[in-house]
Amino acid sequence: MAKLDILTFPDPRLRKKSTPVDQVTDELRQFTNDMLETMYASRGIGLAAPQVNRLDRVVVIDTRPKDEEGRYDLSTMTELEKAIEQPLILINPEVTAKDGMTTYDEGCLSVPSYFETVQRAEHISVKMLNLDGEEVEFEVDGLLAICIQHEIDHLDGKLFIDRLSTIKSNRIKSKIKKFGYPEADEDEEEENSSSSEARI
Ligand code: ZN
């Protein structure tokens, strides 16, 4: 296992479109382990391959909420979310149907320290390959559906800060380009980790 470096905006590599995976190999499976390790170490709930500089359509996700002792507490998840085993590895994921609308205060490991309300479809159908290279289809809602849409955006070179109003989006982007990111305060991050905001 190895922890990978996460690219941050405005790195131009985050803007490239990732290509579909032809074949699920052992090397790819090992890479998804490294992605999971990187995501957990960064206290994120989702990570897409282009965020760690690999332009393959691969995503890892774990949105399971934890209680104060760090144990998984699935009671706040929707029934559709509970039906899906996590961590979830998605290869070549596609949204094949969507309905409803929801909002969430999204953050992103590639745009650290920023959280903004983003609008997404509430309920989606997803088609993907699993780690055995088999095609799987499922429907989901809740935070998991939001996270999947955020990650597929990464595969298309898109960031959550592109989905804000033009004024807000431009303000955030120019602020980051001018001043960079605030120094990470580990203690503060720890305290905030149980909040409803999540770094995807
Ligand atoms: Zn992200």
XYZ file of C-alpha atoms and ligand atoms in Angstrom:
201
model
C 0.000 0.000 0.000
C 1.170 3.500 -0.676
C -0.219 6.913 0.047
C -0.479 8.982 -3.129
C -0.122 12.750 -3.618
C -3.390 14.577 -4.213
C -3.394 17.312 -6.887
C -5.086 20.575 -5.945
C -6.810 23.303 -7.988
C -5.565 25.120 -10.119
C -3.383 22.202 -11.261
C -4.251 21.816 -14.988
C -4.064 18.012 -14.715
C -7.387 18.100 -12.791
C -9.020 19.506 -15.945
C -8.258 16.533 -18.215
C -10.913 13.993 -19.183
C -10.166 10.469 -17.949
C -10.392 7.476 -20.272
C -12.426 4.287 -19.714
C -10.633 1.249 -18.287
C -10.325 -1.628 -20.837
C -9.413 -4.369 -18.444
C -9.463 -4.733 -14.666
C -5.959 -5.972 -13.855
C -4.177 -6.832 -10.596
C -2.207 -3.624 -11.022
C -5.455 -1.639 -11.144
C -6.780 -3.459 -8.055
C -3.567 -2.527 -6.208
C -3.998 1.067 -7.360
C -7.533 1.187 -5.899
C -6.075 -0.026 -2.564
C -3.618 2.862 -2.684
C -6.470 5.238 -3.503
C -8.452 4.012 -0.492
C -5.436 4.399 1.781
C -4.915 7.937 0.470
C -8.606 8.813 0.920
C -8.798 7.488 4.495
C -5.492 9.166 5.470
C -6.855 12.479 4.174
C -10.203 11.939 5.947
C -12.087 12.134 2.659
C -15.183 10.151 1.692
C -14.408 9.847 -2.016
C -11.460 10.038 -4.382
C -11.216 9.893 -8.180
C -8.107 8.649 -10.025
C -7.353 11.994 -11.767
C -6.997 13.576 -8.294
C -3.915 11.373 -7.850
C -2.680 12.036 -11.385
C -3.977 8.978 -13.212
C -6.429 9.551 -16.046
C -8.447 6.337 -15.692
C -12.180 6.311 -14.959
C -11.797 4.884 -11.461
C -13.360 6.101 -8.201
C -13.242 4.948 -4.566
C -15.901 5.952 -2.027
C -16.728 5.326 1.627
C -19.556 7.529 2.932
C -20.397 5.388 5.983
C -20.905 7.671 8.994
C -18.897 6.927 12.155
C -19.885 7.468 15.786
C -17.694 9.216 18.385
C -15.664 6.061 18.993
C -14.969 5.706 15.289
C -17.349 2.769 14.799
C -19.557 2.689 11.726
C -23.081 3.879 12.532
C -25.287 3.277 9.502
C -28.530 4.436 11.181
C -28.620 7.773 9.347
C -28.139 6.236 5.900
C -31.054 5.719 3.500
C -32.296 2.194 2.727
C -30.805 2.389 -0.778
C -27.438 3.452 0.659
C -27.440 0.635 3.223
C -27.983 -1.874 0.415
C -24.619 -0.990 -1.154
C -21.460 -2.472 0.276
C -18.742 0.053 1.118
C -15.982 0.917 0.516
C -17.298 1.094 -3.021
C -14.907 0.886 -5.978
C -16.386 2.145 -9.244
C -14.741 1.499 -12.598
C -16.142 3.337 -15.643
C -19.130 4.641 -13.626
C -22.003 6.257 -15.526
C -25.233 7.838 -14.336
C -27.921 6.233 -16.539
C -30.977 7.939 -14.977
C -31.578 10.671 -12.431
C -34.457 12.463 -10.747
C -35.184 14.910 -7.962
C -32.881 17.613 -6.660
C -30.904 17.988 -3.462
C -28.216 20.262 -2.034
C -25.219 19.544 0.166
C -22.254 21.490 1.556
C -19.551 19.848 -0.523
C -15.834 19.970 0.016
C -13.056 18.345 -2.005
C -9.595 16.975 -1.263
C -8.440 18.890 -4.369
C -9.886 22.194 -3.093
C -8.926 21.963 0.604
C -10.630 24.147 3.233
C -13.487 25.276 0.959
C -17.091 24.125 1.490
C -19.956 25.340 -0.680
C -23.564 24.314 -1.279
C -23.934 22.413 -4.543
C -27.110 21.234 -6.250
C -27.253 17.634 -7.570
C -29.797 15.003 -8.572
C -31.312 13.356 -5.509
C -31.764 9.851 -6.859
C -29.613 8.225 -9.537
C -29.153 4.942 -11.392
C -25.533 3.933 -11.883
C -23.834 1.478 -14.221
C -20.218 0.466 -13.552
C -17.701 -2.356 -13.516
C -16.690 -3.911 -10.202
C -13.188 -5.136 -9.310
C -13.934 -8.474 -11.008
C -14.622 -6.607 -14.245
C -18.343 -7.458 -14.066
C -21.010 -4.932 -15.048
C -23.151 -3.882 -12.082
C -26.197 -1.603 -11.983
C -27.838 -0.090 -8.928
C -29.878 2.888 -7.790
C -29.022 5.083 -4.851
C -29.817 8.362 -3.119
C -28.524 10.190 -0.044
C -24.905 11.222 0.422
C -23.657 8.272 -1.614
C -25.545 9.539 -4.702
C -24.105 13.039 -4.186
C -20.606 11.645 -3.805
C -20.850 9.507 -6.970
C -21.933 12.569 -9.006
C -19.063 14.640 -7.530
C -16.531 11.915 -8.430
C -17.832 11.424 -11.980
C -17.356 15.192 -12.423
C -13.660 14.665 -11.563
C -13.435 12.027 -14.328
C -14.707 14.693 -16.738
C -12.265 17.356 -15.511
C -14.903 19.219 -13.532
C -14.740 20.465 -9.903
C -17.518 21.343 -7.451
C -16.415 24.989 -7.549
C -17.443 25.026 -11.234
C -21.018 24.286 -10.147
C -21.532 27.474 -8.108
C -22.899 30.781 -9.380
C -20.460 32.470 -11.773
C -19.749 35.243 -9.268
C -19.056 32.884 -6.381
C -17.081 30.473 -8.548
C -14.834 33.229 -9.930
C -14.335 34.749 -6.478
C -13.132 31.445 -4.991
C -10.919 30.579 -7.963
C -9.165 33.943 -8.056
C -8.698 33.902 -4.265
C -6.994 30.495 -4.429
C -4.861 31.521 -7.413
C -3.754 34.680 -5.616
C -3.300 33.477 -2.039
C -3.152 29.676 -2.212
C -4.767 27.606 0.546
C -4.763 28.358 4.277
C -2.287 26.307 6.331
C -3.964 23.062 7.379
C -4.664 23.008 11.106
C -4.705 19.320 12.037
C -6.428 19.817 15.420
C -9.178 21.878 13.918
C -9.677 19.377 11.108
C -10.073 16.610 13.648
C -12.709 18.582 15.524
C -14.666 19.287 12.383
C -14.503 15.778 10.992
C -17.894 14.824 12.428
C -19.689 17.788 10.835
C -22.128 17.299 7.979
C -19.591 18.687 5.524
C -17.447 16.135 3.807
C -14.410 16.235 1.589
C -15.221 14.297 -1.523
Zn -13.519 16.145 -5.142
